[in-house]
Coordinates of C-alpha atoms in Angstrom, one line a residue:
Chain K
M184 CA -13.1 12.7 23.6
S185 CA -16.4 12.9 25.4
V186 CA -18.5 9.9 26.0
S187 CA -21.2 9.6 23.4
P188 CA -24.7 8.3 24.2
T189 CA -24.8 5.0 22.5
S190 CA -26.9 4.6 19.4
P191 CA -29.8 4.6 18.7
D192 CA -30.5 8.2 19.6
V193 CA -34.2 7.4 20.0
I194 CA -35.7 4.3 21.5
I195 CA -38.9 3.2 19.9
S196 CA -41.3 0.4 20.8
K197 CA -40.9 -3.1 19.3
L198 CA -44.4 -2.7 17.8
K199 CA -43.4 0.5 16.0
A200 CA -40.2 -1.1 14.8
E201 CA -42.1 -4.1 13.4
T202 CA -44.6 -1.7 11.7
L203 CA -41.7 0.3 10.1
A204 CA -40.2 -3.0 8.7
A205 CA -43.6 -4.3 7.6
L206 CA -44.4 -1.0 5.8
A207 CA -41.0 -1.1 4.1
K208 CA -41.7 -4.6 2.9
K209 CA -44.8 -3.2 1.1
G210 CA -42.7 -0.5 -0.4
V211 CA -43.9 2.5 1.7
R212 CA -42.7 4.4 4.7
S213 CA -44.4 5.9 7.7
D214 CA -44.2 9.4 6.2
E215 CA -45.7 8.1 2.9
R216 CA -42.4 8.3 1.0
G217 CA -41.4 5.5 -1.3
L218 CA -38.3 3.5 -0.3
E219 CA -36.1 5.4 -2.8
D220 CA -37.3 8.9 -2.1
F221 CA -35.4 11.7 -0.2
R222 CA -37.4 13.9 2.1
R223 CA -38.1 17.5 1.1
L224 CA -34.8 19.3 0.5
E225 CA -34.2 23.0 1.0
I226 CA -30.9 24.7 0.3
V227 CA -30.1 28.3 1.4
T228 CA -26.7 29.4 0.1
N229 CA -24.6 32.4 1.4
Y230 CA -26.4 32.0 4.8
L231 CA -23.4 33.3 6.8
P232 CA -22.2 36.8 5.6
K233 CA -18.8 36.6 7.4
A234 CA -17.9 33.1 6.0
E235 CA -16.2 32.7 2.6
G236 CA -19.0 30.2 1.7
S237 CA -21.9 28.8 3.5
A238 CA -25.1 26.8 3.1
L239 CA -28.1 25.9 5.3
V240 CA -29.7 22.6 4.4
R241 CA -33.0 21.3 5.6
L242 CA -33.7 17.7 4.7
G243 CA -37.0 16.9 6.3
D244 CA -36.6 17.6 10.0
T245 CA -32.8 17.6 9.8
Q246 CA -31.1 20.9 9.6
V247 CA -27.4 21.4 9.0
L248 CA -25.4 24.6 8.6
V249 CA -22.0 24.6 6.9
G250 CA -19.5 27.4 6.9
V251 CA -16.4 27.5 4.8
K252 CA -13.6 29.8 6.0
L253 CA -10.3 30.5 4.2
E254 CA -7.2 31.4 6.2
L255 CA -3.5 31.6 5.2
G256 CA -1.3 29.0 6.8
S257 CA 1.7 26.7 6.3
P258 CA 1.3 23.7 3.9
Y259 CA 2.0 20.1 4.9
P260 CA 5.7 19.2 4.3
D261 CA 4.8 16.4 1.9
T262 CA 2.4 18.7 -0.2
P263 CA 4.2 22.1 -0.1
D264 CA 2.5 23.5 -3.1
E265 CA -1.1 22.5 -2.1
G266 CA -3.7 24.1 0.1
V267 CA -5.0 22.3 3.2
L268 CA -8.5 20.9 3.8
V269 CA -9.8 20.6 7.4
V270 CA -13.3 19.3 8.0
S271 CA -14.9 19.3 11.5
A272 CA -18.4 18.7 12.8
E273 CA -20.2 19.9 15.8
F274 CA -23.4 18.4 17.1
V275 CA -25.1 21.4 18.7
P276 CA -26.7 20.2 22.1
T277 CA -30.1 21.7 21.1
A278 CA -30.2 19.5 18.0
S279 CA -31.1 16.4 19.9
P280 CA -31.8 15.4 23.5
A281 CA -29.0 12.8 22.9
F282 CA -26.3 15.5 22.2
E283 CA -24.3 16.8 25.1
P284 CA -22.1 19.8 25.3
G285 CA -18.4 19.2 25.1
P286 CA -15.7 18.4 22.5
P287 CA -16.8 16.5 19.4
D288 CA -17.7 12.9 20.3
E289 CA -17.1 9.9 18.1
N290 CA -20.2 10.4 16.1
A291 CA -19.2 14.0 15.2
I292 CA -15.7 12.8 14.3
E293 CA -17.1 10.0 12.2
L294 CA -19.4 12.4 10.3
A295 CA -16.5 14.8 9.6
R296 CA -14.2 12.0 8.5
V297 CA -16.7 10.5 6.1
I298 CA -17.3 13.9 4.5
D299 CA -13.5 14.6 4.5
R300 CA -12.8 11.3 2.8
V301 CA -15.2 11.9 0.0
L302 CA -13.9 15.4 -0.7
R303 CA -10.2 14.4 -0.5
E304 CA -10.3 11.1 -2.4
Y305 CA -12.5 12.4 -5.2
G306 CA -10.5 15.6 -5.5
V307 CA -13.4 18.0 -5.1
I308 CA -11.3 21.0 -4.3
D309 CA -8.3 21.8 -6.6
T310 CA -5.8 22.2 -3.8
S311 CA -3.0 22.8 -6.3
K312 CA -4.4 26.2 -7.0
L313 CA -4.4 27.2 -3.3
A314 CA -0.7 28.0 -2.9
V315 CA -0.1 31.7 -2.5
I316 CA 3.7 31.4 -1.9
P317 CA 4.5 27.8 -2.8
G318 CA 6.1 25.9 0.1
R319 CA 5.4 28.8 2.5
K320 CA 1.9 30.1 2.5
V321 CA -1.2 28.3 1.3
W322 CA -5.0 28.7 1.8
I323 CA -6.3 26.5 4.5
V324 CA -10.0 25.6 3.8
W325 CA -11.9 25.1 7.0
I326 CA -15.2 23.4 6.6
D327 CA -17.3 23.5 9.7
I328 CA -20.5 21.4 9.9
Y329 CA -23.0 22.4 12.5
V330 CA -25.9 20.0 13.1
L331 CA -28.7 22.2 14.2
D332 CA -31.6 19.7 14.2
H333 CA -31.1 15.9 14.2
G334 CA -34.0 14.3 12.3
G335 CA -31.9 11.5 10.8
N336 CA -29.4 11.1 7.9
L337 CA -27.0 13.7 9.1
V338 CA -24.3 12.5 6.7
D339 CA -26.2 13.2 3.5
A340 CA -27.6 16.5 4.7
S341 CA -24.1 17.5 5.7
S342 CA -22.6 16.4 2.3
I343 CA -25.2 18.4 0.4
A344 CA -24.6 21.5 2.6
V345 CA -20.8 21.1 2.3
L346 CA -20.9 20.9 -1.5
A347 CA -23.3 23.9 -1.8
A348 CA -21.1 25.9 0.6
L349 CA -17.9 25.0 -1.3
L350 CA -19.5 26.0 -4.7
T351 CA -20.4 29.4 -3.3
A352 CA -17.1 30.0 -1.5
K353 CA -14.9 32.8 -2.7
I354 CA -11.2 33.3 -2.2
P355 CA -10.5 36.7 -0.4
Q356 CA -8.5 39.3 -2.3
H357 CA -4.8 39.0 -1.3
V358 CA -1.9 41.2 -2.2
L359 CA 1.8 40.1 -1.7
G360 CA 3.7 42.7 0.2
E361 CA 7.4 43.1 1.0
G362 CA 9.2 39.9 2.1
E363 CA 6.5 37.3 2.7
S364 CA 3.8 39.5 4.0
I365 CA 0.4 39.1 2.5
H366 CA -2.4 41.6 2.8
V367 CA -5.8 39.9 2.8
D368 CA -9.0 41.9 2.3
K369 CA -11.9 39.6 3.2
T370 CA -14.5 42.1 2.0
V371 CA -13.4 41.7 -1.6
A372 CA -13.3 38.3 -3.4
S373 CA -10.5 37.5 -5.9
G374 CA -12.4 34.6 -7.4
P375 CA -14.3 31.4 -6.6
L376 CA -12.8 28.5 -4.7
P377 CA -11.5 26.2 -7.4
I378 CA -13.8 23.2 -7.5
L379 CA -12.7 20.3 -9.9
R380 CA -15.7 18.0 -9.6
K381 CA -18.7 17.5 -7.4
A382 CA -19.6 14.6 -5.1
V383 CA -22.2 13.9 -2.4
T384 CA -22.9 11.0 -0.2
V385 CA -26.0 8.8 -0.3
T386 CA -26.9 6.8 2.8
I387 CA -28.9 3.6 2.4
G388 CA -30.3 1.8 5.3
K389 CA -31.3 -1.9 5.6
L390 CA -34.7 -2.0 7.2
G391 CA -35.8 -5.6 7.6
D392 CA -34.9 -7.0 4.2
S393 CA -35.6 -3.7 2.4
L394 CA -33.2 -1.0 1.3
I395 CA -34.3 2.6 2.1
V396 CA -32.9 5.9 1.1
D397 CA -32.5 8.9 3.4
P398 CA -33.6 7.3 6.8
T399 CA -35.3 9.4 9.4
L400 CA -34.2 9.4 13.0
E401 CA -36.9 6.9 13.8
E402 CA -35.9 4.6 11.0
E403 CA -32.2 4.9 11.9
S404 CA -33.1 3.5 15.3
V405 CA -34.4 0.3 13.8
I406 CA -32.2 -0.3 10.8
S407 CA -29.6 -3.0 11.3
S408 CA -26.9 -1.4 9.2
K409 CA -26.3 1.5 6.9
I410 CA -24.1 2.0 3.9
I411 CA -22.8 5.5 3.2
I412 CA -21.7 5.8 -0.5
G413 CA -19.8 8.7 -1.9
V414 CA -21.1 9.5 -5.4
G415 CA -19.2 11.6 -7.9
E416 CA -20.8 13.6 -10.7
D417 CA -19.3 11.3 -13.3
G418 CA -21.0 8.2 -11.8
L419 CA -17.9 7.0 -9.9
I420 CA -18.0 5.6 -6.4
A421 CA -16.1 8.1 -4.3
G422 CA -15.6 6.1 -1.1
L423 CA -17.9 3.8 0.8
Q424 CA -18.5 2.8 4.4
K425 CA -20.7 0.3 6.1
T426 CA -21.8 1.2 9.6
G427 CA -24.0 -0.6 12.2
D428 CA -23.9 -4.1 13.7
G429 CA -25.9 -5.8 11.0
Y430 CA -24.7 -7.4 7.8
L431 CA -25.5 -7.0 4.1
T432 CA -25.5 -9.6 1.4
K433 CA -23.6 -9.2 -1.8
Q434 CA -26.9 -8.6 -3.7
E435 CA -27.9 -5.9 -1.2
I436 CA -24.5 -4.2 -1.5
E437 CA -24.8 -4.2 -5.3
G438 CA -28.4 -3.0 -5.1
A439 CA -27.4 -0.2 -2.6
V440 CA -24.5 1.0 -4.8
S441 CA -26.6 1.2 -8.0
L442 CA -29.4 3.0 -6.1
A443 CA -26.9 5.4 -4.5
L444 CA -25.4 6.3 -7.9
R445 CA -28.8 7.1 -9.2
K446 CA -29.9 9.2 -6.2
G447 CA -26.5 10.9 -6.0
S448 CA -26.7 12.2 -9.5
E449 CA -30.2 13.5 -8.7
L450 CA -28.8 15.3 -5.6
I451 CA -26.0 16.9 -7.6
A452 CA -28.4 18.0 -10.2
K453 CA -30.5 19.7 -7.5
I454 CA -27.5 21.5 -6.1
N455 CA -26.5 22.6 -9.6
E456 CA -30.1 23.9 -10.0
C457 CA -29.8 25.8 -6.7
L458 CA -26.6 27.6 -7.8
K459 CA -27.7 28.4 -11.3
P460 CA -28.1 32.2 -11.8
R461 CA -31.8 32.9 -12.3
E462 CA -34.5 35.4 -11.8
G463 CA -36.3 35.4 -8.5
T464 CA -35.0 33.6 -5.5
H465 CA -37.5 30.8 -5.0
V466 CA -37.6 27.7 -7.2
E467 CA -39.9 24.8 -6.7
T468 CA -39.3 21.5 -8.4
A469 CA -41.3 18.4 -8.9
E470 CA -41.5 15.7 -6.2
P471 CA -39.4 15.1 -4.2
A472 CA -39.9 18.8 -3.5
T473 CA -36.8 21.1 -3.3
T474 CA -36.9 24.7 -2.3
I475 CA -34.0 26.7 -3.3
Q476 CA -33.2 30.1 -1.9
E477 CA -30.2 32.3 -2.2
G478 CA -29.1 35.2 -0.1
L479 CA -29.6 35.8 3.6
K480 CA -32.9 34.6 4.8
P481 CA -33.2 34.4 8.6
L482 CA -34.9 31.5 10.3
E483 CA -38.3 32.0 11.7
G484 CA -38.1 33.7 15.0
M485 CA -34.6 35.0 14.5
P486 CA -33.9 38.7 14.1
D487 CA -33.5 39.8 10.5
N488 CA -30.3 41.8 10.5
N489 CA -30.8 42.7 6.8
A490 CA -34.2 44.2 7.2
Chain T
M1449 CA -22.1 -19.9 16.4
K1450 CA -23.3 -19.2 12.9
D1451 CA -20.1 -19.0 10.9
L1452 CA -16.5 -17.8 11.0
V1453 CA -15.6 -14.3 9.8
A1454 CA -12.7 -13.9 7.2
A1455 CA -11.4 -10.7 5.8
V1456 CA -9.1 -9.4 3.1
A1457 CA -8.3 -6.1 1.5
V1458 CA -8.6 -5.4 -2.2
G1459 CA -6.7 -2.4 -3.7
K1460 CA -6.2 -0.5 -6.9
V1461 CA -2.6 0.2 -7.9
D1462 CA -1.6 1.8 -11.1
G1463 CA -5.0 1.1 -12.5
H1464 CA -5.0 -2.6 -11.6
L1465 CA -7.1 -4.3 -9.0
I1466 CA -5.1 -6.4 -6.6
L1467 CA -5.8 -8.8 -3.8
D1468 CA -4.2 -8.6 -0.3
V1469 CA -2.8 -5.1 -0.2
D1470 CA 0.6 -4.7 1.4
Q1471 CA 1.9 -1.6 3.1
V1472 CA 3.6 0.0 0.0
E1473 CA 0.5 -0.7 -2.1
D1474 CA -1.7 0.8 0.6
N1475 CA 0.4 3.9 0.9
Y1476 CA 0.8 4.6 -2.8
G1477 CA -2.2 2.9 -4.4
E1478 CA -5.3 4.7 -5.7
A1479 CA -7.8 2.8 -3.6
D1480 CA -8.1 0.2 -0.9
M1481 CA -11.1 -1.7 0.2
P1482 CA -11.2 -4.0 3.3
V1483 CA -14.0 -6.5 3.2
A1484 CA -15.0 -9.0 6.0
M1485 CA -17.6 -11.6 5.6
A1486 CA -19.2 -14.8 7.0
P1487 CA -19.1 -16.8 3.8
S1488 CA -21.5 -19.6 4.6
I1489 CA -24.3 -17.2 5.4
N1490 CA -23.5 -14.7 2.6
A1491 CA -23.1 -11.9 5.2
I1492 CA -20.8 -9.0 4.6
T1493 CA -20.0 -7.6 8.0
L1494 CA -17.4 -5.0 7.1
L1495 CA -16.9 -2.9 4.0
Q1496 CA -15.1 0.3 3.5
L1497 CA -13.7 1.8 0.3
N1498 CA -11.0 4.5 0.5
G1499 CA -10.4 5.9 -2.9
V1500 CA -12.5 6.0 -6.1
L1501 CA -13.7 3.1 -8.2
S1502 CA -16.0 2.8 -11.2
P1503 CA -19.1 0.7 -10.6
S1504 CA -17.6 -2.1 -12.7
E1505 CA -14.3 -1.9 -10.9
F1506 CA -16.2 -2.1 -7.6
S1507 CA -18.1 -5.2 -8.7
E1508 CA -14.8 -6.8 -9.8
A1509 CA -13.1 -5.7 -6.5
L1510 CA -15.9 -7.3 -4.5
N1511 CA -15.6 -10.6 -6.5
L1512 CA -11.8 -10.5 -6.0
A1513 CA -12.4 -10.0 -2.2
F1514 CA -14.7 -13.0 -2.1
K1515 CA -12.0 -15.1 -3.8
G1516 CA -9.5 -14.1 -1.1
I1517 CA -12.1 -14.5 1.7
N1518 CA -12.9 -18.0 0.6
E1519 CA -9.2 -18.9 0.6
V1520 CA -8.7 -17.5 4.2
Y1521 CA -12.0 -19.2 5.3
R1522 CA -10.7 -22.5 4.0
L1523 CA -7.4 -22.1 5.9
Q1524 CA -9.3 -21.0 9.0
K1525 CA -11.4 -24.2 9.0
E1526 CA -8.4 -26.4 8.1
T1527 CA -6.4 -24.9 11.0
L1528 CA -9.2 -25.4 13.5
R1529 CA -9.8 -29.0 12.3
N1530 CA -6.0 -29.8 12.5
K1531 CA -5.9 -28.5 16.0
Y1532 CA -8.4 -31.1 17.2
L1533 CA -7.1 -34.0 15.2
V1534 CA -6.1 -36.8 17.4
R1535 CA -3.7 -39.5 16.3
V1536 CA -5.0 -42.9 17.2
E1537 CA -2.3 -45.5 17.6

C-alpha cells in the first residue's frame, strides 16, 4: 500500500474554518446551500461503450466515473451457485494535488469497502442469478470507481454512480458449448444485470455543532467527523460508518440517520428519474438541480468519437 | 483526561437484537454494530454498522449498546479504583 497524504486534503486558514462553522450555525453554507442540500447532481449513463454498464456523475466539483464489467470466472467455494462482486476504487492523480500515482492507498480502499459493504449487505445485486454453470462458472461483476475530480464527498458521488451504472448494466450473450466451454458475445446483451433493490450512501458531516449534507472539499477539511449512512429504497439503514477523529452525541447520530434516510430516498428517486425511458435526453428538475443525460456525451475538450 | 472510553458490539441474530456479540453470532448473524463511547461526556467515538437495520431497530440497538457500555464503564472505574485502594492497618 502506498503512503497516503494525511487528511485533510486541503489546508485552510483558521479564519475560514471559523467562518464556515459560523455560517453553518446560521443554517447557510459558503456556496449558499442550505445545510441539508446536495450540490447540483448530473448523471450520464452508458458513458463507456465497452463496459457492460457505466455512469459518470458530477456532484458539484466532484466527478466520478464508474464502469461495470462482467467476466466469467470461478465462484467462491462457500457460495458455489452465486456470482462474485468485486469493487475497487482508483484516485486518479489529476483529480487532486493530494493524490499520487501508485497502487490504491488506504483512502481508495476505504471508499471501495464502504460501497462494497452497502451493495453486499443490502443485497443490491441478485448474485443467485449469476451462475452460468453452478459450482463452476459464474459472472464476476467488477465495479471500478475512478475519481476524476475531488471536490469533496467522494463516497456519495461514487455510490450514485455505482447504482446508476449497475442499473444500466447488461449481461453479455453467452452460449454453452461442448464440455464446459462458454461462448460469450459482448456485442449482444442477453438481459439486464439482476438488481433486487437499490441503495445509496448519504454522508453527513459535523461542522461545529451543525450537521451538514454533502460536504465540499473545503468543508471536509474542517469537519470533526463524518458519518456515512447506507440508505435502502425501503427506508432501511444499509450499513453505517463513522469516520474522523471527532465524536458525535446520541442526538446527533439519531438526527444524522433520519436526515440521511430522507436524503437517500431523494437520491434514489433522482436515479430512477435518470433511468426512466423518456423523450429527449435532457431533463431538468427543481432545486437542487439535477441534469440527466443518457448516451455518450464526451466531456468538453475531449474528442467526440461518435460525431 | 476527559473520560474513559468503553465499547461493546450489538448484533442482530435471527431477528433479535443482542448485546455483546460472540464469534458464532458475528459469523452467522444478520448484523453487527460496534459502538464506543465516553459516557460521561455523551461522546460516541466509534460507530459502525455491518448489516441492515430498520430505523427503529437501529435506535433500539443504540440503546442496548449504551446499556452495555455503561456496564463496562462501571467495571472499568471499579477496577481502577480497586487498584489504588490501600489497606490501612
